[in-house]
C-alpha positions as YAML, in Angstrom:
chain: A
units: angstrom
residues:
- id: 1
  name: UNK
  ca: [116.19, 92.50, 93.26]
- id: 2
  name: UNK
  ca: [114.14, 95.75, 92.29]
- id: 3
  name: UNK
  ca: [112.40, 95.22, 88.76]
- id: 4
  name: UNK
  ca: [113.13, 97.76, 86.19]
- id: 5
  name: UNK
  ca: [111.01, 99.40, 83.02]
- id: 6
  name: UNK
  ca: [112.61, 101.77, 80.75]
- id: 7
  name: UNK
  ca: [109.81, 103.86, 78.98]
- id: 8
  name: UNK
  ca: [110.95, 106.06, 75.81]
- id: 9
  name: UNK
  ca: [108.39, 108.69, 74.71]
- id: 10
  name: UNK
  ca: [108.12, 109.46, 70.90]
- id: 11
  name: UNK
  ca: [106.53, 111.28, 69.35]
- id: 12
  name: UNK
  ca: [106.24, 112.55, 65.35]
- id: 13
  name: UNK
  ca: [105.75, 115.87, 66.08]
- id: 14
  name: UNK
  ca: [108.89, 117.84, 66.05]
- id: 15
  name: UNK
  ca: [108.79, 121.63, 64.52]
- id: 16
  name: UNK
  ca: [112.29, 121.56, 64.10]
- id: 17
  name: UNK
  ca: [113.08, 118.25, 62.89]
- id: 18
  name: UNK
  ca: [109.51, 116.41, 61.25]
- id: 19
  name: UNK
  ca: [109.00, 112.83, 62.11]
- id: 20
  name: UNK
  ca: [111.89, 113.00, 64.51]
- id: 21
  name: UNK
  ca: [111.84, 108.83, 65.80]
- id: 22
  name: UNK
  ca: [112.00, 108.07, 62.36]
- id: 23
  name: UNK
  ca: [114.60, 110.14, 61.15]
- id: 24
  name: UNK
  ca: [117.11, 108.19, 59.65]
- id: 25
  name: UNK
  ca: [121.22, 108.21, 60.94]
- id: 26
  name: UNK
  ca: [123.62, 106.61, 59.58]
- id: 27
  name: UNK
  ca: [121.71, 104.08, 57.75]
- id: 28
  name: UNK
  ca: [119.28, 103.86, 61.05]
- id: 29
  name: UNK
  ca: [116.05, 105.57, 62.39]
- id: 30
  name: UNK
  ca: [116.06, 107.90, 65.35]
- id: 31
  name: UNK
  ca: [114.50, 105.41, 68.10]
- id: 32
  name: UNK
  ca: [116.53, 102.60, 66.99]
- id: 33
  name: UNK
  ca: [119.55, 104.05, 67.97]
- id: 34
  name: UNK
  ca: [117.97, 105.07, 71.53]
- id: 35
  name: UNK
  ca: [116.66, 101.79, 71.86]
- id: 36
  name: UNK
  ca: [119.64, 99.15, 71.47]
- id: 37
  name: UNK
  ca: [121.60, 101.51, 73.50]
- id: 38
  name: UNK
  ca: [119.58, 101.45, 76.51]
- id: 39
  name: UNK
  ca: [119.26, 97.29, 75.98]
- id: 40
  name: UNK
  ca: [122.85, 97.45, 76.89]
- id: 41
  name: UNK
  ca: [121.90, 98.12, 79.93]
- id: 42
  name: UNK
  ca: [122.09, 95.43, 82.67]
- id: 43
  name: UNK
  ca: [119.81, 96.37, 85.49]
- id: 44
  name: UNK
  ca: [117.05, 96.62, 83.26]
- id: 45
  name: UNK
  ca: [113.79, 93.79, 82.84]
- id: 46
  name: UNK
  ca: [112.05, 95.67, 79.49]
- id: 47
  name: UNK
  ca: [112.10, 98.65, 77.24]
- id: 48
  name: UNK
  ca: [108.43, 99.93, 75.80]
- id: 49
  name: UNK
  ca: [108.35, 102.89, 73.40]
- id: 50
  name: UNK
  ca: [105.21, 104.92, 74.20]
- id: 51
  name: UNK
  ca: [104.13, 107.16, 71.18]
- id: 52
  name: UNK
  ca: [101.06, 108.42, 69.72]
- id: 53
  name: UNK
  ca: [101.61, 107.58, 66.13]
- id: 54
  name: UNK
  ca: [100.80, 104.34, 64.36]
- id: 55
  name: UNK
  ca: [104.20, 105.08, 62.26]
- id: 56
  name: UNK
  ca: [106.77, 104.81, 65.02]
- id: 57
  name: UNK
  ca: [104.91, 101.11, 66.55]
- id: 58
  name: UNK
  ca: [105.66, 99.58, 63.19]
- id: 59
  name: UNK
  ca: [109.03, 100.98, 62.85]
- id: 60
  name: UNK
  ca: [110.06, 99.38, 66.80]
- id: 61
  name: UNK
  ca: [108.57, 96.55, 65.66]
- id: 62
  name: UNK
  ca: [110.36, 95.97, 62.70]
- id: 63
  name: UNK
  ca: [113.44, 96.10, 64.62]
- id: 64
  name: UNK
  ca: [112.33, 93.62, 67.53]
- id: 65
  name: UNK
  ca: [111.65, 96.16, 69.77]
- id: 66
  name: UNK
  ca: [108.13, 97.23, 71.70]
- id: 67
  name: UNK
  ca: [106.33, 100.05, 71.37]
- id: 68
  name: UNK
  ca: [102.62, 100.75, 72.58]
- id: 69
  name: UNK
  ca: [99.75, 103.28, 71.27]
- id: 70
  name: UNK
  ca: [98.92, 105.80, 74.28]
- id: 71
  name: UNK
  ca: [96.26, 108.18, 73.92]
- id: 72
  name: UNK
  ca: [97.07, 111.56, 71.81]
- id: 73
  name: UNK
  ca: [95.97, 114.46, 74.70]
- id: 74
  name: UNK
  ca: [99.03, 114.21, 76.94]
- id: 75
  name: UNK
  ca: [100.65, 117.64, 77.83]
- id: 76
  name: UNK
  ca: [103.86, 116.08, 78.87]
- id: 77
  name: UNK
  ca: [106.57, 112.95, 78.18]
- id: 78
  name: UNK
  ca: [106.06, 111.88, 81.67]
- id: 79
  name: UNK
  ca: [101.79, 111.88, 81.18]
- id: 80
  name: UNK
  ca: [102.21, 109.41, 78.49]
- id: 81
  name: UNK
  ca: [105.17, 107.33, 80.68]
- id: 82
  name: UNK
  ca: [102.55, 107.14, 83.48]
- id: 83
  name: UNK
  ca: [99.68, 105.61, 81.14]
- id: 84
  name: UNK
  ca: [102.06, 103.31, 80.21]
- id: 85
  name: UNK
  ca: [103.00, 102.38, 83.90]
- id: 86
  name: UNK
  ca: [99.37, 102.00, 84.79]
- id: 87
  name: UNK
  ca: [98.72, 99.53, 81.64]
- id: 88
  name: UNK
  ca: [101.82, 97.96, 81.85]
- id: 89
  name: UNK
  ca: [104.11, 98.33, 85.14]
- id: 90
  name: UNK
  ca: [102.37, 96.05, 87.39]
- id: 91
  name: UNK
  ca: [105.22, 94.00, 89.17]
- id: 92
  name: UNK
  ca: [107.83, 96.93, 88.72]
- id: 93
  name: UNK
  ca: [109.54, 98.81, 91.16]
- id: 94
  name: UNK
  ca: [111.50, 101.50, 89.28]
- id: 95
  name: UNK
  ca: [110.93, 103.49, 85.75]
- id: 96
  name: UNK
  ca: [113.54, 105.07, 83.71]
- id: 97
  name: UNK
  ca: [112.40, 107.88, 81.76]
- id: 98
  name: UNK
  ca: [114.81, 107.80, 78.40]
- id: 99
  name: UNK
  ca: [113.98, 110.58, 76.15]
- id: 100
  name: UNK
  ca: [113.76, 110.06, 72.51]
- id: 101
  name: UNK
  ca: [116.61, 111.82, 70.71]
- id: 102
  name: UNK
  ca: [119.62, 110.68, 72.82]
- id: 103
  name: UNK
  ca: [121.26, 108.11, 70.31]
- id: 104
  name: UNK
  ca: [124.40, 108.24, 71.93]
- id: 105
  name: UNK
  ca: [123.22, 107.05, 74.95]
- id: 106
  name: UNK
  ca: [125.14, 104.00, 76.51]
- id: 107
  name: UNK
  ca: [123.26, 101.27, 78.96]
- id: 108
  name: UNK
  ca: [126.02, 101.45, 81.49]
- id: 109
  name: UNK
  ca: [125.82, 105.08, 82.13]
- id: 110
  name: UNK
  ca: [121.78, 104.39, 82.07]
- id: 111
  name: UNK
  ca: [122.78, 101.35, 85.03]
- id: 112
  name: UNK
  ca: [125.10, 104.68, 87.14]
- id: 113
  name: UNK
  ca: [121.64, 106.49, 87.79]
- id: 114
  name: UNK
  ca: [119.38, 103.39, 88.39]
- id: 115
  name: UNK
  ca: [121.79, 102.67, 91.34]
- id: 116
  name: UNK
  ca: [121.21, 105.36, 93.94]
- id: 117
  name: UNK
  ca: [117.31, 104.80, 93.49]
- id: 118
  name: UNK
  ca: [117.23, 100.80, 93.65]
- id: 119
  name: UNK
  ca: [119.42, 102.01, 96.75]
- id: 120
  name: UNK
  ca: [116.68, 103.99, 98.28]
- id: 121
  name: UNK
  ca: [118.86, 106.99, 98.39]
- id: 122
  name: UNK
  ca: [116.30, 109.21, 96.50]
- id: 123
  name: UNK
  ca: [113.15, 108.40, 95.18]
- id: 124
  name: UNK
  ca: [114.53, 110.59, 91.78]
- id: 125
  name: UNK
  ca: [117.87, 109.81, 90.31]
- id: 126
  name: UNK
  ca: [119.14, 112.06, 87.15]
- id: 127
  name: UNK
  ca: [122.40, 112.62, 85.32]
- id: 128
  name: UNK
  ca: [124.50, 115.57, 84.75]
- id: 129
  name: UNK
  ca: [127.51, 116.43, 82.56]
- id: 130
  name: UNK
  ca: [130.10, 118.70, 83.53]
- id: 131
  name: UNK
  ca: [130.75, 121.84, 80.81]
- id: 132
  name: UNK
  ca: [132.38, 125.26, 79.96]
- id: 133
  name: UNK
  ca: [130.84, 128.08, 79.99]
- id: 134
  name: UNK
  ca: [129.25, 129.62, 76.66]
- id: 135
  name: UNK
  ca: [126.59, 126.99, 76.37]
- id: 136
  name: UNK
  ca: [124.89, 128.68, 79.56]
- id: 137
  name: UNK
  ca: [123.26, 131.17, 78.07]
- id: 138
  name: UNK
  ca: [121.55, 128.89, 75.96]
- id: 139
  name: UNK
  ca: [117.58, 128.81, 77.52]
- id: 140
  name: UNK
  ca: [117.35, 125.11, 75.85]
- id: 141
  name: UNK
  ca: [120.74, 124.15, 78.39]
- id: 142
  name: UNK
  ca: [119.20, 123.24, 81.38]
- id: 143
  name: UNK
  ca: [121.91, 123.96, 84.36]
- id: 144
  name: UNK
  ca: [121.72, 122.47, 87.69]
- id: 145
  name: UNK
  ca: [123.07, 123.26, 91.10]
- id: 146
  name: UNK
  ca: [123.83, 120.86, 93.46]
- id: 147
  name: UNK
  ca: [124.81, 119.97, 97.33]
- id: 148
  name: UNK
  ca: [127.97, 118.04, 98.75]
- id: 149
  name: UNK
  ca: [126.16, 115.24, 98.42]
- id: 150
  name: UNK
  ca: [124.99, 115.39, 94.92]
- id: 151
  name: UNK
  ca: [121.31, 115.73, 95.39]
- id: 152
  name: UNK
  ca: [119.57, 119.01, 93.26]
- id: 153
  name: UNK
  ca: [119.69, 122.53, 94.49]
- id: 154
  name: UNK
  ca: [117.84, 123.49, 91.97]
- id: 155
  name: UNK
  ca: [117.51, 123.80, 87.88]
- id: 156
  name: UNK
  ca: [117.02, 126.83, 85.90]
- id: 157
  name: UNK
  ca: [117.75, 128.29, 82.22]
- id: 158
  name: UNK
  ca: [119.20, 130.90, 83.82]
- id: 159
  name: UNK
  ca: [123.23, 130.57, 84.08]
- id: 160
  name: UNK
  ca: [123.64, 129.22, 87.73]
- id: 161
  name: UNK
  ca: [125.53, 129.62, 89.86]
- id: 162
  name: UNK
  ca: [126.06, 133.58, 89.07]
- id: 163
  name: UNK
  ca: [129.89, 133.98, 89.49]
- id: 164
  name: UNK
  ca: [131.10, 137.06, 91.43]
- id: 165
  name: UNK
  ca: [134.10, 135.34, 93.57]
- id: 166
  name: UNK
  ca: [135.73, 131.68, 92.63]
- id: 167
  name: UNK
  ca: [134.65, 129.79, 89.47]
- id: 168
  name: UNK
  ca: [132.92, 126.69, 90.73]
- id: 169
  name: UNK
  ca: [132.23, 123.85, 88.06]
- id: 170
  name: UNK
  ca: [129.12, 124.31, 86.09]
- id: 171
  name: UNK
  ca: [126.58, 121.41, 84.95]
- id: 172
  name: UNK
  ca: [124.21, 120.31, 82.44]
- id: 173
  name: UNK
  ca: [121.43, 118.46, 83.02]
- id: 174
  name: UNK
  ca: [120.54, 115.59, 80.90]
- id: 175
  name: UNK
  ca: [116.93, 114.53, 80.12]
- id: 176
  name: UNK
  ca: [116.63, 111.28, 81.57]
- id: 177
  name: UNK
  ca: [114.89, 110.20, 85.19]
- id: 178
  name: UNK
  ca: [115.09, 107.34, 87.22]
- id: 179
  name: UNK
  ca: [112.21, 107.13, 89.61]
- id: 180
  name: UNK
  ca: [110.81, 104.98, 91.83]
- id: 181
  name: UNK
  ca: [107.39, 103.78, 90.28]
- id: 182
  name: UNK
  ca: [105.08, 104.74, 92.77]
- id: 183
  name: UNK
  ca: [106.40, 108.15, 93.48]
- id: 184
  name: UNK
  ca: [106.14, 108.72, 89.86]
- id: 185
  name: UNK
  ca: [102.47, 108.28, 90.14]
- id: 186
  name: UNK
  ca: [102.09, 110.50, 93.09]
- id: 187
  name: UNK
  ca: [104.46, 112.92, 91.53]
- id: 188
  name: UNK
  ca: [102.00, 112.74, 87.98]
- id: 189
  name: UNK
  ca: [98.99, 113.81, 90.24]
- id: 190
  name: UNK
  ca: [100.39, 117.04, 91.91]
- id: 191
  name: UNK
  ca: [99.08, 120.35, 90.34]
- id: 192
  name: UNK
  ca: [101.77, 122.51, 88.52]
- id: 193
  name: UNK
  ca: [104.12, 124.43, 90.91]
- id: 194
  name: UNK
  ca: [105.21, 128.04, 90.67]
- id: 195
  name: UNK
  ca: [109.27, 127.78, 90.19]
- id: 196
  name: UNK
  ca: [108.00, 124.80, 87.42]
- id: 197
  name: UNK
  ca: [105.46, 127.08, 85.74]
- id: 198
  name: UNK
  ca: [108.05, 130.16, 85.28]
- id: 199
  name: UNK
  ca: [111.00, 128.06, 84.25]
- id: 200
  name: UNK
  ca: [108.99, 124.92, 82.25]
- id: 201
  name: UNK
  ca: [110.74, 122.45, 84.28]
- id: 202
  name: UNK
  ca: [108.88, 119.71, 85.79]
- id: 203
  name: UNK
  ca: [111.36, 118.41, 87.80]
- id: 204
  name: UNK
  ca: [111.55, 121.40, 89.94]
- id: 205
  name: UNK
  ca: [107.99, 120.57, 91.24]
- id: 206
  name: UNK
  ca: [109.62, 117.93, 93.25]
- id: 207
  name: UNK
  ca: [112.29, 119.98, 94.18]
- id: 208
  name: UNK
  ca: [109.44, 122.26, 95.51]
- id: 209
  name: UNK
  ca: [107.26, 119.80, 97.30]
- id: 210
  name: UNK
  ca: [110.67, 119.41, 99.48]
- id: 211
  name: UNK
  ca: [111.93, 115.48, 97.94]
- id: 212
  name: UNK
  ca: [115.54, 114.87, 96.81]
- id: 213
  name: UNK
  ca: [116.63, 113.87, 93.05]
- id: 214
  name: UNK
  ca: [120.36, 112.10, 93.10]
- id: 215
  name: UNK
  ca: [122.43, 113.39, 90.44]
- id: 216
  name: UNK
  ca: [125.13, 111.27, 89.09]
- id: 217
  name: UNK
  ca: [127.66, 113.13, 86.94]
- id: 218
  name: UNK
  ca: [128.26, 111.45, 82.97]
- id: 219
  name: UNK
  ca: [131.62, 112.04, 81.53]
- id: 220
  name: UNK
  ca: [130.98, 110.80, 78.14]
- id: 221
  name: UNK
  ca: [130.20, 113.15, 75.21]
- id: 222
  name: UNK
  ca: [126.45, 112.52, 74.18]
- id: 223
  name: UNK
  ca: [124.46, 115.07, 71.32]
- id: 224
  name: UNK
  ca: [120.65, 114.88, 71.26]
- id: 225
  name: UNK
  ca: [118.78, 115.45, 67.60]
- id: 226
  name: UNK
  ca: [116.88, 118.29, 67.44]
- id: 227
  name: UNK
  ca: [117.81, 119.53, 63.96]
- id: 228
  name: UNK
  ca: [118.94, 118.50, 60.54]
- id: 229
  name: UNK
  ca: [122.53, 120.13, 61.73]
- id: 230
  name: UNK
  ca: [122.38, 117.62, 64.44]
- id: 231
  name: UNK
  ca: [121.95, 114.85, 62.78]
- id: 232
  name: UNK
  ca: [125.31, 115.55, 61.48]
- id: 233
  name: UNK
  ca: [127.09, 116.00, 64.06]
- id: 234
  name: UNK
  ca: [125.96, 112.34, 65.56]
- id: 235
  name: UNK
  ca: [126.50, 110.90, 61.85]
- id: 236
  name: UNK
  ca: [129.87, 112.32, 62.11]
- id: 237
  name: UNK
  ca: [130.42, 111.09, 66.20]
- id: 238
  name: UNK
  ca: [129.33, 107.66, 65.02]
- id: 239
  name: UNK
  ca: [131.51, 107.34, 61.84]
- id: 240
  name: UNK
  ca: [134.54, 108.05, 64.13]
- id: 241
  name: UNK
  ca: [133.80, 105.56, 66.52]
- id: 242
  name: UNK
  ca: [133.82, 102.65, 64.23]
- id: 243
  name: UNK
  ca: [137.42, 103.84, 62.15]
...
């Protein structure tokens, strides 16, 4: 049975939304909400919160959760996951990358990605939700390409696939990663690539260093919190749910 870490990067410093993690909804912080959903999740062994800021530690804590200090200097979520790791992941086979500012993440759809990787089927695993078009234009809507079999063409915040014939079905990509632990390591230490530097997307340096990432397609309706108008939205998603 593979062992499984989920690793949530926070971090205060939003410019669109100030002390993001701790931003309360519906009566809750930020994190809190990210955190109990991916608990729901069966395949996993632990959840650590890896921020910078002394703020967020005591906040997980005060909800029974874990959180850990990492250094301050990292350029990237995934450079503070893999301190973590090091510290921490001894005896784990898998990491889940779980952004921040998904609170309407669910731990079964979290479980749907883990599988293809504890499978060996790719040493990457990511999700992807179907859409319309209109949000494609949107540089912060990352869209994704992919094969017969699901694995990763490519990513861009360009609209892809261009449409000149039949309409194929276009996807989102969702900011969470399932990797294998020791490729994540190897994948921290590679230099930038040049598809990754134009478009700010690490997960095309894989891509380019020629290794598969699984996609596994989401149908629920998830909102991440960027802004105060977010926030909203979620508070109004969540309200629903319980009437």
């Amino acid at each position: 049975m593979k062992k499984i870490l989920v690793v949530i990067p926070a971090r205060m410093a939003s410019t669109r939304l100030p002390g993001k993690p701790l931003y309360p909804i519906c009566g809750k912080p930020l994190i809190q909400w990210v955190y109990e959903g991916v608990s729901r999740a069966s395949l996993i062994e632990d959840i650590i919160v890896a921020t910078d800021d002394e703020r967020i530690v005591e906040a997980v804590s005060s909800f029974g959760g874990k959180a850990v200090l990492t250094g301050a200097h990292h350029q990237t979520g995934t450079d503070r996951i893999c301190e973590v790791v090091r510290e921490y992941g001894k005896g784990y086979d898998i990491v889940v990358n779980v952004q921040g500012d998904e609170p309407l993440i669910r731990g079964e759809s979290i479980d749907k990605v883990i599988r293809p990787v504890a499978a060996g089927k790719a040493p990457v695993a990511t999700p992807v939700i179907r859409f319309e078009r209109g949000e494609d234009n949107n540089p912060n809507t990352v869209k994704v390409v992919m094969d017969a079999e699901g694995y990763a063409l490519y990513f861009s915040r360009f609209p892809v696939p261009y449409v000149r014939g039949e309409k194929p079905p276009f996807y989102k990509h969702v900011g969470l990663y399932v990797f294998e632990k020791d490729f994540l390591l190897e994948f921290s230490s590679w230099e930038q690539t040049p598809l990754e530097k134009s478009e700010m997307l690490e997960q095309l340096r894989i891509l380019e260093k020629g290794y598969k990432i699984k996609t596994v397609e989401w149908k629920e309706r998830l909102h991440g919190v960027d802004t105060p108008e977010d926030v909203k939205i979620v508070e109004g998603i969540l309200k629903g749910a319980r009437q």
